[in-house]
Short mmCIF file of C-alpha atoms in Angstrom, two decimals:
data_model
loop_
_atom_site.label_atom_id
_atom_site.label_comp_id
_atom_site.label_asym_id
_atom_site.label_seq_id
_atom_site.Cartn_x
_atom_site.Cartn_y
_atom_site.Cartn_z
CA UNK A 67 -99.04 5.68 -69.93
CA UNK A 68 -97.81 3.27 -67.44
CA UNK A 69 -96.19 5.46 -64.47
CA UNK A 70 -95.13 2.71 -62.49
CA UNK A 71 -94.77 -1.15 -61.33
CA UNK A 72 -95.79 -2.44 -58.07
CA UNK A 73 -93.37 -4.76 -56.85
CA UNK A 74 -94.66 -6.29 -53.83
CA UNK A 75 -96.09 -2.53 -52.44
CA UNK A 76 -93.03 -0.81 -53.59
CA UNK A 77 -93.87 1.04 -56.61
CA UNK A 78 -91.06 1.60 -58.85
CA UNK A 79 -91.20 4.00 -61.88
CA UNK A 80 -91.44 2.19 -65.22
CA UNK A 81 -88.79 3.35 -66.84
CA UNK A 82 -86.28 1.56 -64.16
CA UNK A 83 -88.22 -1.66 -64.61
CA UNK A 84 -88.34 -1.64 -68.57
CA UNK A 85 -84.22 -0.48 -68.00
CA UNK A 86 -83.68 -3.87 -65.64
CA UNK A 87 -85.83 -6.09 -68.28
CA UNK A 88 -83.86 -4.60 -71.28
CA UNK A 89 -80.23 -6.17 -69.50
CA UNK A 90 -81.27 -9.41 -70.11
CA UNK A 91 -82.96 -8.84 -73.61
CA UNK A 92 -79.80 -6.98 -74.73
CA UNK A 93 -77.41 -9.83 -73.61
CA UNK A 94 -79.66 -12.64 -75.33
CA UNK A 95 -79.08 -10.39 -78.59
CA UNK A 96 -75.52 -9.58 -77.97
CA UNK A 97 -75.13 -13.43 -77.99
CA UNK A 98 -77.08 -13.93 -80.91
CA UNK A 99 -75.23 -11.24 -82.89
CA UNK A 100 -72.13 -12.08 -81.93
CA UNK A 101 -72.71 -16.12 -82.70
CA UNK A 102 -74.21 -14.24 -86.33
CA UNK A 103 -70.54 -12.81 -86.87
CA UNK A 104 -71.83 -9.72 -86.68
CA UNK A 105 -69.54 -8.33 -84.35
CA UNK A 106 -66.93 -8.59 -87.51
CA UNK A 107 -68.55 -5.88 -89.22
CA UNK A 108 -68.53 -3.59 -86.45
CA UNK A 109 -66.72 -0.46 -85.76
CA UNK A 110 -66.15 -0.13 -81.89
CA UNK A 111 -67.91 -2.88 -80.50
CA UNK A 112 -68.37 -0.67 -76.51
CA UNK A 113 -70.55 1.91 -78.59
CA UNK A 114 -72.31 -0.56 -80.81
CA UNK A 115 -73.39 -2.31 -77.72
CA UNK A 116 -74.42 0.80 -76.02
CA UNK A 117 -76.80 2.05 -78.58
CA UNK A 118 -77.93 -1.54 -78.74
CA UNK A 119 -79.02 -1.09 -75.25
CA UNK A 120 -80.81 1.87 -75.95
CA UNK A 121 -82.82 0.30 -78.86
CA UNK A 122 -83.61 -2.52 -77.03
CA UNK A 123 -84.79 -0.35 -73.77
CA UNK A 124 -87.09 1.34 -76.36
CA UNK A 125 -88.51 -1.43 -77.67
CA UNK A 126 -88.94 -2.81 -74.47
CA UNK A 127 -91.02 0.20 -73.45
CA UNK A 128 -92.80 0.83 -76.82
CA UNK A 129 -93.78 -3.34 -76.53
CA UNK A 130 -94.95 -2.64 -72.76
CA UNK A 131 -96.69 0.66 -73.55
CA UNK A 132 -98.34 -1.33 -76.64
CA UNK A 133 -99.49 -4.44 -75.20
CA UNK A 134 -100.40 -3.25 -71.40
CA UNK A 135 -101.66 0.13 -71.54
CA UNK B 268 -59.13 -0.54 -101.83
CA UNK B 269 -60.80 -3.43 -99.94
CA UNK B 270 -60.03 -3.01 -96.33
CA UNK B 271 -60.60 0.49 -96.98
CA UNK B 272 -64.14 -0.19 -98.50
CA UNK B 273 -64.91 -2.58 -95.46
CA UNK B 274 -63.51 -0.35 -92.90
CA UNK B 275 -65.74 2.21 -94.09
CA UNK B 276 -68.94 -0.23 -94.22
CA UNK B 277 -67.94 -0.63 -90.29
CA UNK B 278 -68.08 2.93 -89.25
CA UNK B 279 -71.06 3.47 -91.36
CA UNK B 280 -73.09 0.30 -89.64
CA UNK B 281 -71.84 1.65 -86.08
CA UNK B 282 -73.04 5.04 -86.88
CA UNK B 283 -76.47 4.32 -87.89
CA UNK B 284 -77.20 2.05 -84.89
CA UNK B 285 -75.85 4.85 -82.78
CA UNK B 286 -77.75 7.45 -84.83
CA UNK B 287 -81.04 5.40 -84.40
CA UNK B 288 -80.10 4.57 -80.42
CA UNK B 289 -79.63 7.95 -80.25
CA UNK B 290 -83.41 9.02 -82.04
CA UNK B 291 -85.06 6.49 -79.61
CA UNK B 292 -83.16 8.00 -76.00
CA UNK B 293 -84.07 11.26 -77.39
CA UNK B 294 -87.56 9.96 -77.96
CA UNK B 295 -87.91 8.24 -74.17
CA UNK B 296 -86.52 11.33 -72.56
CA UNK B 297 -88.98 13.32 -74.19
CA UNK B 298 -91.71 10.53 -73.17
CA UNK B 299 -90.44 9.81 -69.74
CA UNK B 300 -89.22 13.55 -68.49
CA UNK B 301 -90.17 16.25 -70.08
CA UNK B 302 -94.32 15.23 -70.92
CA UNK B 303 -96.88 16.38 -68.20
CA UNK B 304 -97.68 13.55 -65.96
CA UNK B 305 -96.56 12.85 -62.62
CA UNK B 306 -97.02 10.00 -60.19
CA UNK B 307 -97.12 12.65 -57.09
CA UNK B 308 -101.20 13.25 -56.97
CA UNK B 309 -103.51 12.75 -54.25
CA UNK B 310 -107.55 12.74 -54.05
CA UNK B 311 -108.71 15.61 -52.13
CA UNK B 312 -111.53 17.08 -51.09
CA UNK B 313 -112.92 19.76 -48.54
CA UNK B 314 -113.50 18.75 -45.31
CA UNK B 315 -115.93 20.54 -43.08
CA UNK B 316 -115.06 20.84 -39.27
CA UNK B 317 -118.70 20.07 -37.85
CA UNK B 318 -118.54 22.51 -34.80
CA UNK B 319 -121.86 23.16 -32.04
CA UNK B 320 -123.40 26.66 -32.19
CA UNK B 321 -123.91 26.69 -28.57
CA UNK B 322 -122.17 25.09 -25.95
CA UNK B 323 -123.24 21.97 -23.67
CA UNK B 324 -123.11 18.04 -23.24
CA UNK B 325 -123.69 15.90 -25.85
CA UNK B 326 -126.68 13.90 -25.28
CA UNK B 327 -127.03 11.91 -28.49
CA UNK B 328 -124.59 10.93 -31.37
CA UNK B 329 -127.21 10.02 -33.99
CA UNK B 330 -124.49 9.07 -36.61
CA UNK B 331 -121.72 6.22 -36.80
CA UNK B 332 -118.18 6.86 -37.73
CA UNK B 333 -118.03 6.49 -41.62
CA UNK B 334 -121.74 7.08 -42.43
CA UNK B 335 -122.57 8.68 -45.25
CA UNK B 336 -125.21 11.33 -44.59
CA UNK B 337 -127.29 13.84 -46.61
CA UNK B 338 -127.74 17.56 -46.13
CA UNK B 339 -129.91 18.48 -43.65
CA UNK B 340 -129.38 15.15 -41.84
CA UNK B 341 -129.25 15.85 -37.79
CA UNK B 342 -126.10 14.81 -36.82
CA UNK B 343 -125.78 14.98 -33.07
CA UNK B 344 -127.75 16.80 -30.39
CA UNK B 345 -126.59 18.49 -27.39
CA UNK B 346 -128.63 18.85 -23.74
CA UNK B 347 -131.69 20.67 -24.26
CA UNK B 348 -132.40 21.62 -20.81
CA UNK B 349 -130.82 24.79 -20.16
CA UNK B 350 -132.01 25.66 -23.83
CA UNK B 351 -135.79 24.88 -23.28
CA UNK B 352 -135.36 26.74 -19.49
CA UNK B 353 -134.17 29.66 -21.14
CA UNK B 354 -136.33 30.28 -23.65
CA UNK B 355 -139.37 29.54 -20.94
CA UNK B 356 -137.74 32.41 -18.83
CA UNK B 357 -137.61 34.59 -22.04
CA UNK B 358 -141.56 33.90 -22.71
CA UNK B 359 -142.45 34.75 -19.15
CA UNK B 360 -140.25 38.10 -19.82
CA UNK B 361 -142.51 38.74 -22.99
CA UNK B 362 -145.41 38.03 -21.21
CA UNK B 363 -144.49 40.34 -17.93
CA UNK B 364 -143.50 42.78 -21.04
CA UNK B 365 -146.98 42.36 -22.68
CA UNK B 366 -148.49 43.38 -19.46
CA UNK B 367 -146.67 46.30 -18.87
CA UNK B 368 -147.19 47.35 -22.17
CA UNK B 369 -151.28 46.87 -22.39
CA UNK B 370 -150.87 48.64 -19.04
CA UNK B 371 -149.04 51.97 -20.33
CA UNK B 372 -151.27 51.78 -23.77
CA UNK B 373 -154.20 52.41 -21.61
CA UNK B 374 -153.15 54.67 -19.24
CA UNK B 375 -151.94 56.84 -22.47
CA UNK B 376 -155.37 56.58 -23.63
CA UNK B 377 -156.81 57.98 -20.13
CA UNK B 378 -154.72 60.89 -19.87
CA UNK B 379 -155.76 61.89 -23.49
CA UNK B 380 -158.88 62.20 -23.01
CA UNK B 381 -158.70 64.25 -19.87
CA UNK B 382 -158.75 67.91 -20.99
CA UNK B 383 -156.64 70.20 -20.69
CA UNK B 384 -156.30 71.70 -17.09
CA UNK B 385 -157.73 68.70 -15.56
CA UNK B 386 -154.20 67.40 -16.42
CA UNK B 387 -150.78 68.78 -17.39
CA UNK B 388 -149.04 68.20 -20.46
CA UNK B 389 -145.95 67.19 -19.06
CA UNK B 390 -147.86 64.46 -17.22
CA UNK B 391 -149.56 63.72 -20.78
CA UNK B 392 -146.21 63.36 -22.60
CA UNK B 393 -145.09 61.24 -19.63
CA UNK B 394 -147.59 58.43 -20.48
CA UNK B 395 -146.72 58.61 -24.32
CA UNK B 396 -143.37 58.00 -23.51
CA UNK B 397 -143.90 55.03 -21.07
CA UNK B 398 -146.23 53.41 -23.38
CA UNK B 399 -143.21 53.96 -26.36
CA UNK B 400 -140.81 52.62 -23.73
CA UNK B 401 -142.90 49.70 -22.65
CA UNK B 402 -143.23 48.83 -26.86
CA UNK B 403 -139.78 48.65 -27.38
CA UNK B 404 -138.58 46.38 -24.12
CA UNK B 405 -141.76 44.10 -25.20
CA UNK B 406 -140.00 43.84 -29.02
CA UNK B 407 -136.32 43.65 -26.63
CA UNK B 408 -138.11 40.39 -25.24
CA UNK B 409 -139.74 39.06 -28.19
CA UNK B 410 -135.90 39.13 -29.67
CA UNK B 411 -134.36 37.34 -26.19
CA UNK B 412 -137.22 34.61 -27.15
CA UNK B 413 -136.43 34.15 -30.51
CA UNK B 414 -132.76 33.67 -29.82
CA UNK B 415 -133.84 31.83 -27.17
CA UNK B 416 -135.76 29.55 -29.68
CA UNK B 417 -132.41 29.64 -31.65
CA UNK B 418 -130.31 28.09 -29.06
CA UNK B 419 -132.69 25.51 -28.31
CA UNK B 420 -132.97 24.41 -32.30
CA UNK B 421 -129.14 24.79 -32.67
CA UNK B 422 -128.83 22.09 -29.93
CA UNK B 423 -129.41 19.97 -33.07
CA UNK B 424 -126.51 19.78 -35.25
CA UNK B 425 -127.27 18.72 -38.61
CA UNK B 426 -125.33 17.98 -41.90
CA UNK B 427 -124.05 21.31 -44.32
CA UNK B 428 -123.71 19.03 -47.16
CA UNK B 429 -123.80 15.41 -48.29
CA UNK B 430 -120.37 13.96 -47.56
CA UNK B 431 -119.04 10.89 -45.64
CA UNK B 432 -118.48 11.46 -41.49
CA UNK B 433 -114.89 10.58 -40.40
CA UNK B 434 -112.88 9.83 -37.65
CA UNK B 435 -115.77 10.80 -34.95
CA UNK B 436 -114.59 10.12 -31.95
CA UNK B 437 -117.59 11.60 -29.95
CA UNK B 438 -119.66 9.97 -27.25
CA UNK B 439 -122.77 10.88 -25.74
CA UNK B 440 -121.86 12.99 -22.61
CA UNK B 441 -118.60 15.07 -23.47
CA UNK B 442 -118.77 18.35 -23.16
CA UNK B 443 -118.61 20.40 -26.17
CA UNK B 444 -117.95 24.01 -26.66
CA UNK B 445 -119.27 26.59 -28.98
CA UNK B 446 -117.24 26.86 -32.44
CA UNK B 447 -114.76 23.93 -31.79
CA UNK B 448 -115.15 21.32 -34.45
CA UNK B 449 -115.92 17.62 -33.27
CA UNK B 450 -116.16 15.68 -36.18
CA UNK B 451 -114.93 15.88 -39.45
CA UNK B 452 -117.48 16.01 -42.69
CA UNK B 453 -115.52 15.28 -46.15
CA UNK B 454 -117.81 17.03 -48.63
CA UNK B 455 -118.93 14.65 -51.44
CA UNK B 456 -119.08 17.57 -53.89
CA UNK B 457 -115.62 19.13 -53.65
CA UNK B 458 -113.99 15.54 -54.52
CA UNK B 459 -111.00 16.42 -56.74
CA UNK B 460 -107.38 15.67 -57.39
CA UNK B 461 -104.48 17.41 -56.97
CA UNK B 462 -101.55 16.65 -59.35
CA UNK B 463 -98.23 17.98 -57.95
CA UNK B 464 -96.40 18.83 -61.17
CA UNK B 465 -93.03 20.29 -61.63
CA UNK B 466 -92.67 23.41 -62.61
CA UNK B 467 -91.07 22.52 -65.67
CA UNK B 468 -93.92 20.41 -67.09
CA UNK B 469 -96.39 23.87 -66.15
CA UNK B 470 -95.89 25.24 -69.88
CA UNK B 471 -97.57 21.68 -71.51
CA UNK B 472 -100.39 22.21 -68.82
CA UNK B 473 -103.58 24.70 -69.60
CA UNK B 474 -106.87 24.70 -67.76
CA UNK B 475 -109.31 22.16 -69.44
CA UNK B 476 -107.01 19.90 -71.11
CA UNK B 477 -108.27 16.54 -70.41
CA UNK B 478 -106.52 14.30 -67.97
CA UNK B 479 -106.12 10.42 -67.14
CA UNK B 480 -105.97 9.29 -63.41
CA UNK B 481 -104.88 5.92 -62.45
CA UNK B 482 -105.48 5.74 -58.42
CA UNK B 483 -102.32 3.59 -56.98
CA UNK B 484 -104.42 -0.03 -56.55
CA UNK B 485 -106.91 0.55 -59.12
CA UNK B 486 -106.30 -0.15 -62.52
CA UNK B 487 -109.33 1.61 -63.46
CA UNK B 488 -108.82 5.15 -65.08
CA UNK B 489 -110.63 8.17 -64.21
CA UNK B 490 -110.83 11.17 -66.82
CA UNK B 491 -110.96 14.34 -65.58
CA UNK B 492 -109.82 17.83 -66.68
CA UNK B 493 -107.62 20.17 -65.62
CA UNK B 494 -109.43 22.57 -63.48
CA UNK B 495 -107.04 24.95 -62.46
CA UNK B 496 -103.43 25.67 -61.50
CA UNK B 497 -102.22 26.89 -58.53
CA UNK B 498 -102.05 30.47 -57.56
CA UNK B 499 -99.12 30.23 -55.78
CA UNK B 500 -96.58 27.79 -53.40
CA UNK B 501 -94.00 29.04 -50.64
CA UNK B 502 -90.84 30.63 -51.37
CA UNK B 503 -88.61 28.81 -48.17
CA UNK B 504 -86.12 31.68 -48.39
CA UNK B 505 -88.90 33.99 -46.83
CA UNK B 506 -90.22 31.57 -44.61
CA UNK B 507 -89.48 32.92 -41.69
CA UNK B 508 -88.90 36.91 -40.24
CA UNK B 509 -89.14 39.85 -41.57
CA UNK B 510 -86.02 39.41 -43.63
CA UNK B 511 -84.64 36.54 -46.30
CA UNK B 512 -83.11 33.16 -45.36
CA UNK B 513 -81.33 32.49 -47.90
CA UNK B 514 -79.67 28.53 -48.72
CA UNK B 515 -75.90 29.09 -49.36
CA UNK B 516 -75.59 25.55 -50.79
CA UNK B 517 -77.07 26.08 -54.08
CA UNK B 518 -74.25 26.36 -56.70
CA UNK B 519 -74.85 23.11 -58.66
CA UNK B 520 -78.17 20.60 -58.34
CA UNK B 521 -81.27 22.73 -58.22
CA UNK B 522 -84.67 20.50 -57.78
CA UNK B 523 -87.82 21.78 -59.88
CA UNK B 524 -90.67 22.27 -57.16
CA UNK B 525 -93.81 21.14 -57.87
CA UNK B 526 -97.18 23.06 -58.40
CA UNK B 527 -100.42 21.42 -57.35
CA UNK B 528 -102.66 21.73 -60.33
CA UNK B 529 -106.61 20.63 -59.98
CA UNK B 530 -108.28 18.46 -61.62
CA UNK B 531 -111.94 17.98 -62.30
CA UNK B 532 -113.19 14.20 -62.22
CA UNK B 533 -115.79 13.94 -64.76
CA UNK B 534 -117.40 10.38 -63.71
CA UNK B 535 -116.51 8.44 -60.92
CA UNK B 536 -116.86 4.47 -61.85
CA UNK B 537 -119.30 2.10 -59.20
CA UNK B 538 -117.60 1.06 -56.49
CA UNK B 539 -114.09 2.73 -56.77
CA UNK B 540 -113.02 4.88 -53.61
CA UNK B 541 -112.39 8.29 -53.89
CA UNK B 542 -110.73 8.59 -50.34
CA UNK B 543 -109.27 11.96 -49.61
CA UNK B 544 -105.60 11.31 -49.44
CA UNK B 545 -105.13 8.38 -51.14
CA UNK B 546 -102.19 8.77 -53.98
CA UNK B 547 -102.96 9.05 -57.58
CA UNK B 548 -100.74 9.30 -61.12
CA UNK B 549 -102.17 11.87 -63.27
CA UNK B 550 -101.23 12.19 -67.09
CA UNK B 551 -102.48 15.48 -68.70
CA UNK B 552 -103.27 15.29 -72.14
CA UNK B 553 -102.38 18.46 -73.85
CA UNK B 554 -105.08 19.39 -76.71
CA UNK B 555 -106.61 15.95 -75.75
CA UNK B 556 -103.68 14.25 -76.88
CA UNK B 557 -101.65 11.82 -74.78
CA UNK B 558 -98.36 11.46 -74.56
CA UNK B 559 -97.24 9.05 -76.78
CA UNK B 560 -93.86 6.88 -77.03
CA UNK B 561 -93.81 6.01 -81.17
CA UNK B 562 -95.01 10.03 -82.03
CA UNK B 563 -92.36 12.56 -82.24
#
């Protein structure tokens, strides 16, 4: 399990890290989907993109927790 | 029948991402919150306060600060002087003692073999009871020597256990008293760590589940296994007084506390240091099996 990040002697638990590196992952794929047209074929585009974050902070921690620990 | 069909396809495509985002917050919660780990651990270990049996200046320091010494291993020795006087003074009471003794042993033996008219009983009795008296201040003495003796070896303070010294601060010449520490011995043998665990993880936690230790600065992990779990931490309502304290501000946001729970370190790897204090994340593996992000 990896607890936490050290960031220049300030540890910081993972989670918050993997949440921070997810913002940027999430917005690449937002674009991406929404360039796709997938947008059109989407409900209520607030939640979609909410449990988009949420996938992509887990597969930012599942890819962490896989390749580092 | 088309929009309809689509609009349908929409809501359905919505749902299941939300159904799936909601499966994998579920599943980091689970990870993240509720298994037992914590980053709130710290090495610890016993530390013995190394304290003089008898009282006097310190003549030699015969260990650096830091050193690692062995049991047994004389760690600092006090002025002998007054010792060795004293236990010279006790001999010469044994000796005096001795004398008296031989002294009263024969006179015992003279007036029993005087008869009976030549000498009175009473007078007889007499000498049997100074020779019994003489015996026992002669043993009184022999005792005042051997603590004598004592004192002078206990001027020589040597090492309970193998452990590392720390923070000595003592020079030849102060002054040190009977049963006041002045140094500090961490005990090599009682290394542990102490996992400070909320008490809502305690129910995952049982004594000899296997455990993973990452010290903060060392990537290297140390197994161990949980030892043992607290017997008990302070209430702060009783703290203080013979009657409660009690917080008034406690209607909404209640903290867990946090229990320390021990844990065994099985092997320690070459070269990493196992200094008392330093700050540790321990993961307890329940049944031997760690936490895991991808298993439900």
């Amino acid at each position: 399990m990896i607890a936490e990040i050290d960031l220049y002697g300030i540890y910081l638990p993972a989670l918050l890290v993997w949440a921070a590196l997810a913002l940027p992952a999430f917005a690449l794929l937002r674009a991406l989907l929404r360039r796709a047209g997938l947008y059109r074929l989407v409900w209520h585009p607030p939640l979609f993109d909410l449990a988009l974050y949420i996938l992509t902070l887990g597969g930012v921690a599942a890819l962490t927790e896989s390749l580092l620990s | 029948m088309k929009p309809l069909l689509a609009r349908a396809a929409r809501i359905l495509l919505t749902l299941a991402l939300v159904g799936a985002a909601g499966l994998m917050g579920w599943q980091l919660w689970r990870y993240y919150m509720e298994s037992p780990w914590t980053r709130d651990g710290r090495v610890r270990a016993d530390i013995i306060g190394i304290a003089p049996d008898v009282s006097g200046f310190v003549a030699e320091v015969l260990v650096a600060d830091n050193a690692v010494v062995a049991r047994g291993q004389p760690l600092l020795r006090l002025d002998q002087a007054r010792f060795a006087l004293a236990l010279q003074q006790a001999e010469a009471v044994v000796a005096s003692r001795a004398a008296t003794l031989e002294r009263a042993r024969r006179d015992e033996r003279r007036y029993d073999r005087l008869t009976e008219g030549v000498v009175s009983i009473q007078r007889q009795d007499q000498a049997h009871s100074e020779a019994a008296t003489a015996a026992a201040a002669l043993q009184e003495a022999e005792a005042q020597r051997d603590l004598a003796r004592l004192n002078l070896e206990r001027t020589e303070i040597r090492a309970p256990v193998d452990g590392t010294i720390t923070n000595l601060t003592l020079r030849p010449g102060a002054y040190v008293a009977a049963g006041s520490a002045v140094m500090a011995l961490v005990d090599a043998g009682s290394l542990h760590v102490q996992g400070y665990f909320e008490e809502t993880k305690l129910g995952r936690i049982h004594p000899g589940d296997p455990a993973r230790v990452v010290l903060m600065g060392d990537a290297r992990p140390l197994s161990g296994r949980v030892e043992s779990i607290a017997g008990g931490i302070a209430d702060r309502e009783q703290a203080g007084g013979l009657v409660a304290n009690v917080n008034p501000t406690f209607s909404w946001v209640r903290l867990a506390q946090r229990v320390p729970v021990r844990i065994a370190l099985e092997e320690i790897p070459e070269g990493m240091r196992l200094i008392p204090g330093r700050t540790a994340t321990v993961t307890v593996m329940p049944g031997g099996v760690a936490p895991s992000l991808l298993r439900p």
